Amino acid sequence: MALNDLSTSENGKQFLSGWEGVVLKAYPDPGTGGKPWTIGIGHTSAAGSPVVVKGMTITRAVAFEILSRDLVGFESAVRKAVKVPLNQNQFDALVSLCFNIGPGNFNNSSVVRLLNAGKTFEAGAAFLLWNKAAGRIMSGLVNRRSAERTLFETKAYGAAVLPAADEAVGVVLRRGSLHPEGVRALQTDLVALGLLPYADMVDGDFGPATDQAVRKFQGSAGLTVDGRVGPATRSAMAAALTKAKAPIAVAMFPLRGQAFDLPIAA
C-alpha cells in the first residue's frame, strides 16, 4: 500500500499502548519529582496539546485521542524515511519502533536501510538490535522488539490489543502477580522507602503486605490508590528514591524510551 495512504490503525494504537501503558492521572518526571509531567500514553507538554500539569486527569478515550495527535509526527517520520510500499501491519510495527527509539534513531537504523534495499526479511530481524537502554540489554525491550518483528512479518497484533492485557506485557504489577522477579525488585524499592519494614519481606509474593505498602506510597504521592504498580507509580517511586539517594531496583521502568525489565512479563 502507498505510504501516503497509511496512518496507524486502531489495532496499532492498542498494540503500542500495551507496551507504553495508559495512565489517566499525571505523574512526575522521576529525575525532578515534578516537571515534565506525563499522562496518557507517554504524553508530555513537549509533544503539544494538552499541557500536562500536576493533578491532571483524563479518560482512557481522551488518552487515545491524544495519542492519535502525538503519533502524527512519528507517522510522518516513517513515511519520510521509508521509500518502499508497506502493508498496514508493517507500518504499525514501524511506527511503534519509531515512537520508542525516536525519529532520529529510526531514520538512521538498519531496519530502514535494509527495508529500502528490498531486504524485508532482514529488516524484520533488525528490529531485534534495538534492545538496550542506558547501554544495558533490557529483557522488556527484547520482548517488545520481538512483538514488533512478529507484527511486521505476520500481521499478528497479539494480546496487547486487549484492554485487560496490561500485565501480560509487563506494564502493571498488582496483587497476585505471577512475576516474582518483578515483584522482588518492587519490594526492594519499598524496603528502601521504609514502606516494607523487613528485608526478608522481599520474597517475590505480591501479597497483602506489599499491596498495603504500595497503596500507602500511592496515597502519599497523590496518585490513584489502587495497588496497581504501573508507569505512574514506578515513576513517582523513582523520584522518591532519587531524592533519598537510594538505589532503584524496579521503579525506573518503564520510563519513556525504556521498558519494564522482566524476563517473562515484559
Short mmCIF file of C-alpha atoms in Angstrom, two decimals:
data_model
loop_
_atom_site.label_atom_id
_atom_site.label_comp_id
_atom_site.label_asym_id
_atom_site.label_seq_id
_atom_site.Cartn_x
_atom_site.Cartn_y
_atom_site.Cartn_z
CA MET A 1 0.00 0.00 0.00
CA ALA A 2 1.20 3.52 -0.78
CA LEU A 3 2.74 5.17 2.26
CA ASN A 4 0.72 8.36 1.92
CA ASP A 5 -2.46 6.31 2.37
CA LEU A 6 -1.37 4.87 5.72
CA SER A 7 -1.87 6.02 9.29
CA THR A 8 -1.70 3.97 12.47
CA SER A 9 -4.64 1.57 12.73
CA GLU A 10 -6.75 1.20 15.87
CA ASN A 11 -5.12 -2.18 16.49
CA GLY A 12 -1.76 -0.50 16.04
CA LYS A 13 -2.61 2.07 18.70
CA GLN A 14 -3.76 -0.66 21.08
CA PHE A 15 -0.55 -2.60 20.36
CA LEU A 16 1.60 0.44 21.14
CA SER A 17 -0.36 1.33 24.28
CA GLY A 18 0.11 -2.20 25.57
CA TRP A 19 3.84 -1.54 25.74
CA GLU A 20 3.78 2.12 26.75
CA GLY A 21 0.99 1.87 29.35
CA VAL A 22 -2.14 4.02 29.67
CA VAL A 23 -2.00 6.37 32.68
CA LEU A 24 -5.05 8.51 33.42
CA LYS A 25 -3.53 10.79 36.09
CA ALA A 26 -0.46 12.98 35.53
CA TYR A 27 2.74 11.63 37.05
CA PRO A 28 6.07 13.38 37.64
CA ASP A 29 9.41 13.04 35.96
CA PRO A 30 11.50 10.64 38.11
CA GLY A 31 14.56 12.87 37.98
CA THR A 32 12.84 16.06 39.15
CA GLY A 33 9.83 14.78 41.06
CA GLY A 34 7.82 17.30 39.01
CA LYS A 35 8.09 18.73 35.50
CA PRO A 36 7.81 17.45 32.89
CA TRP A 37 4.59 15.74 33.88
CA THR A 38 3.38 12.77 31.83
CA ILE A 39 -0.13 11.48 31.20
CA GLY A 40 -1.95 9.10 28.91
CA ILE A 41 0.29 7.07 26.63
CA GLY A 42 3.63 8.76 27.22
CA HIS A 43 2.32 12.27 26.54
CA THR A 44 4.18 15.33 27.84
CA SER A 45 3.61 19.02 27.12
CA ALA A 46 6.59 18.95 24.76
CA ALA A 47 4.52 16.86 22.36
CA GLY A 48 1.86 19.57 22.12
CA SER A 49 -1.67 19.94 23.43
CA PRO A 50 -2.77 19.35 26.11
CA VAL A 51 -0.32 20.92 28.54
CA VAL A 52 0.19 18.41 31.36
CA VAL A 53 0.09 19.74 34.92
CA LYS A 54 0.12 18.21 38.39
CA GLY A 55 -3.24 16.70 39.36
CA MET A 56 -4.49 16.49 35.77
CA THR A 57 -6.73 13.51 34.96
CA ILE A 58 -8.17 12.22 31.69
CA THR A 59 -10.28 9.33 30.47
CA ARG A 60 -9.00 6.34 28.52
CA ALA A 61 -10.79 7.65 25.42
CA VAL A 62 -9.03 11.00 25.74
CA ALA A 63 -5.69 9.21 26.20
CA PHE A 64 -6.14 7.62 22.79
CA GLU A 65 -7.25 10.91 21.23
CA ILE A 66 -4.04 12.48 22.49
CA LEU A 67 -2.03 9.51 21.22
CA SER A 68 -3.54 9.94 17.75
CA ARG A 69 -2.29 13.54 17.68
CA ASP A 70 1.11 12.61 19.13
CA LEU A 71 1.57 9.90 16.51
CA VAL A 72 1.29 12.31 13.58
CA GLY A 73 4.95 13.28 13.83
CA PHE A 74 6.12 9.67 14.11
CA GLU A 75 3.92 8.58 11.21
CA SER A 76 5.40 11.39 9.15
CA ALA A 77 8.91 10.27 10.12
CA VAL A 78 8.15 6.72 8.93
CA ARG A 79 6.69 7.95 5.65
CA LYS A 80 9.72 10.19 5.06
CA ALA A 81 12.31 7.51 5.88
CA VAL A 82 10.77 4.53 4.08
CA LYS A 83 10.88 4.51 0.28
CA VAL A 84 9.01 1.27 -0.44
CA PRO A 85 5.30 0.31 -0.19
CA LEU A 86 4.13 -1.08 3.16
CA ASN A 87 1.26 -3.17 4.45
CA GLN A 88 -0.79 -1.81 7.37
CA ASN A 89 0.82 -4.18 9.86
CA GLN A 90 4.31 -3.23 8.66
CA PHE A 91 3.51 0.46 9.04
CA ASP A 92 2.09 -0.05 12.54
CA ALA A 93 5.17 -2.01 13.62
CA LEU A 94 7.49 0.68 12.26
CA VAL A 95 5.53 3.47 13.99
CA SER A 96 5.77 1.56 17.28
CA LEU A 97 9.54 1.26 16.84
CA CYS A 98 9.88 4.93 15.87
CA PHE A 99 7.78 6.03 18.86
CA ASN A 100 10.04 4.06 21.19
CA ILE A 101 13.51 4.92 19.81
CA GLY A 102 12.81 8.36 18.32
CA PRO A 103 12.72 9.59 14.69
CA GLY A 104 16.46 10.31 14.54
CA ASN A 105 17.46 6.80 15.57
CA PHE A 106 14.74 5.33 13.38
CA ASN A 107 15.85 7.22 10.28
CA ASN A 108 19.44 6.00 10.71
CA SER A 109 18.53 2.44 11.65
CA SER A 110 19.44 -0.72 9.79
CA VAL A 111 15.70 -1.52 9.79
CA VAL A 112 15.09 1.38 7.41
CA ARG A 113 18.27 0.83 5.42
CA LEU A 114 17.51 -2.85 4.78
CA LEU A 115 13.85 -2.20 4.06
CA ASN A 116 14.69 0.41 1.44
CA ALA A 117 17.17 -2.02 -0.10
CA GLY A 118 14.36 -4.51 -0.64
CA LYS A 119 15.58 -6.84 2.12
CA THR A 120 12.30 -7.11 4.01
CA PHE A 121 13.15 -10.29 5.93
CA GLU A 122 16.47 -8.85 7.09
CA ALA A 123 14.72 -5.59 8.07
CA GLY A 124 12.37 -7.56 10.32
CA ALA A 125 15.30 -9.28 12.00
CA ALA A 126 16.99 -5.90 12.54
CA PHE A 127 14.18 -4.84 14.91
CA LEU A 128 15.84 -7.08 17.49
CA LEU A 129 19.01 -4.97 17.56
CA TRP A 130 17.19 -2.16 19.42
CA ASN A 131 17.22 -3.92 22.77
CA LYS A 132 19.28 -1.65 25.04
CA ALA A 133 18.52 1.18 27.47
CA ALA A 134 21.40 3.08 29.10
CA GLY A 135 23.79 0.59 27.49
CA ARG A 136 22.10 -2.47 29.03
CA ILE A 137 20.20 -5.17 27.20
CA MET A 138 16.69 -4.93 28.64
CA SER A 139 14.51 -8.01 28.52
CA GLY A 140 11.48 -5.73 28.18
CA LEU A 141 12.95 -4.25 25.02
CA VAL A 142 13.92 -7.71 23.76
CA ASN A 143 10.28 -8.76 24.09
CA ARG A 144 8.88 -5.56 22.60
CA ARG A 145 11.19 -5.82 19.61
CA SER A 146 10.19 -9.46 19.14
CA ALA A 147 6.49 -8.50 19.19
CA GLU A 148 7.11 -5.66 16.71
CA ARG A 149 9.00 -8.02 14.42
CA THR A 150 6.17 -10.55 14.61
CA LEU A 151 3.65 -7.83 13.77
CA PHE A 152 5.85 -6.60 10.91
CA GLU A 153 6.15 -10.08 9.41
CA THR A 154 2.86 -11.82 10.20
CA LYS A 155 0.10 -9.27 10.93
CA ALA A 156 -0.18 -10.73 14.47
CA TYR A 157 -1.04 -7.87 16.84
CA GLY A 158 -1.06 -10.22 19.82
CA ALA A 159 -2.57 -9.88 23.28
CA ALA A 160 -1.57 -6.21 23.52
CA VAL A 161 -4.76 -5.23 21.67
CA LEU A 162 -6.86 -6.47 24.61
CA PRO A 163 -7.87 -3.75 27.11
CA ALA A 164 -7.10 -6.00 30.10
CA ALA A 165 -3.74 -7.23 28.80
CA ASP A 166 -1.60 -4.71 30.67
CA GLU A 167 0.04 -7.25 32.99
CA ALA A 168 0.54 -9.75 30.17
CA VAL A 169 3.02 -7.35 28.57
CA GLY A 170 4.67 -6.26 31.80
CA VAL A 171 3.10 -2.82 32.15
CA VAL A 172 1.45 -3.38 35.55
CA LEU A 173 2.25 -5.36 38.69
CA ARG A 174 -0.56 -5.93 41.18
CA ARG A 175 -1.67 -8.24 43.99
CA GLY A 176 -1.34 -11.86 42.96
CA SER A 177 1.09 -11.05 40.13
CA LEU A 178 2.80 -14.16 38.83
CA HIS A 179 6.09 -12.40 38.04
CA PRO A 180 8.34 -12.92 41.08
CA GLU A 181 11.38 -11.25 39.51
CA GLY A 182 9.49 -8.00 39.12
CA VAL A 183 7.76 -8.28 42.50
CA ARG A 184 11.07 -8.82 44.30
CA ALA A 185 12.51 -5.73 42.65
CA LEU A 186 9.39 -3.76 43.62
CA GLN A 187 9.66 -4.99 47.20
CA THR A 188 13.33 -3.96 47.28
CA ASP A 189 12.28 -0.41 46.40
CA LEU A 190 9.52 -0.48 49.03
CA VAL A 191 12.05 -1.54 51.67
CA ALA A 192 14.36 1.31 50.60
CA LEU A 193 11.46 3.73 51.05
CA GLY A 194 10.68 2.35 54.52
CA LEU A 195 7.29 1.04 53.41
CA LEU A 196 8.16 -2.60 53.96
CA PRO A 197 9.85 -2.88 57.36
CA TYR A 198 11.92 -6.03 56.88
CA ALA A 199 14.34 -7.11 54.17
CA ASP A 200 13.11 -10.69 54.46
CA MET A 201 9.77 -9.49 53.06
CA VAL A 202 11.45 -9.38 49.65
CA ASP A 203 10.05 -12.76 48.64
CA GLY A 204 8.51 -12.22 45.19
CA ASP A 205 4.97 -12.66 46.52
CA PHE A 206 2.72 -9.66 45.85
CA GLY A 207 0.55 -10.33 48.88
CA PRO A 208 -1.35 -8.18 51.41
CA ALA A 209 1.75 -6.53 52.93
CA THR A 210 3.12 -5.48 49.56
CA ASP A 211 -0.31 -4.31 48.44
CA GLN A 212 -0.67 -2.22 51.61
CA ALA A 213 2.81 -0.72 51.13
CA VAL A 214 2.06 0.20 47.52
CA ARG A 215 -1.24 1.82 48.49
CA LYS A 216 0.45 3.78 51.28
CA PHE A 217 3.02 5.09 48.82
CA GLN A 218 0.36 5.98 46.24
CA GLY A 219 -1.59 7.93 48.85
CA SER A 220 1.49 9.87 49.97
CA ALA A 221 2.41 10.66 46.35
CA GLY A 222 -1.04 11.90 45.36
CA LEU A 223 -1.59 9.01 42.98
CA THR A 224 -4.69 6.91 42.44
CA VAL A 225 -4.70 4.46 45.36
CA ASP A 226 -5.42 1.15 43.65
CA GLY A 227 -2.44 -1.08 44.46
CA ARG A 228 -1.52 -1.31 40.77
CA VAL A 229 2.13 -0.58 40.07
CA GLY A 230 2.18 0.88 36.57
CA PRO A 231 4.20 3.65 34.90
CA ALA A 232 2.89 6.45 37.14
CA THR A 233 3.58 4.64 40.40
CA ARG A 234 7.01 3.46 39.25
CA SER A 235 7.96 6.93 38.04
CA ALA A 236 6.89 8.51 41.34
CA MET A 237 8.80 5.82 43.24
CA ALA A 238 11.89 6.53 41.15
CA ALA A 239 11.61 10.23 42.02
CA ALA A 240 11.28 9.41 45.73
CA LEU A 241 14.25 7.04 45.64
CA THR A 242 16.36 9.55 43.70
CA LYS A 243 15.54 12.20 46.30
CA ALA A 244 16.52 9.77 49.06
CA LYS A 245 19.74 8.94 47.17
CA ALA A 246 18.76 5.28 47.31
CA PRO A 247 19.33 2.63 44.62
CA ILE A 248 16.44 1.97 42.25
CA ALA A 249 15.53 -1.65 41.56
CA VAL A 250 12.24 -1.61 39.65
CA ALA A 251 10.76 1.88 39.90
CA MET A 252 12.70 3.25 36.94
CA PHE A 253 10.92 1.07 34.42
CA PRO A 254 9.19 1.82 32.19
CA LEU A 255 10.16 5.40 31.57
CA ARG A 256 9.78 6.92 28.13
CA GLY A 257 12.08 5.12 25.72
CA GLN A 258 12.68 2.25 28.13
CA ALA A 259 10.87 -0.92 29.14
CA PHE A 260 9.98 -2.83 32.26
CA ASP A 261 12.91 -5.24 32.77
CA LEU A 262 11.04 -8.51 33.35
CA PRO A 263 12.26 -11.67 31.60
CA ILE A 264 8.77 -13.19 31.49
CA ALA A 265 6.23 -10.43 31.84
CA ALA A 266 7.68 -7.70 29.65
#
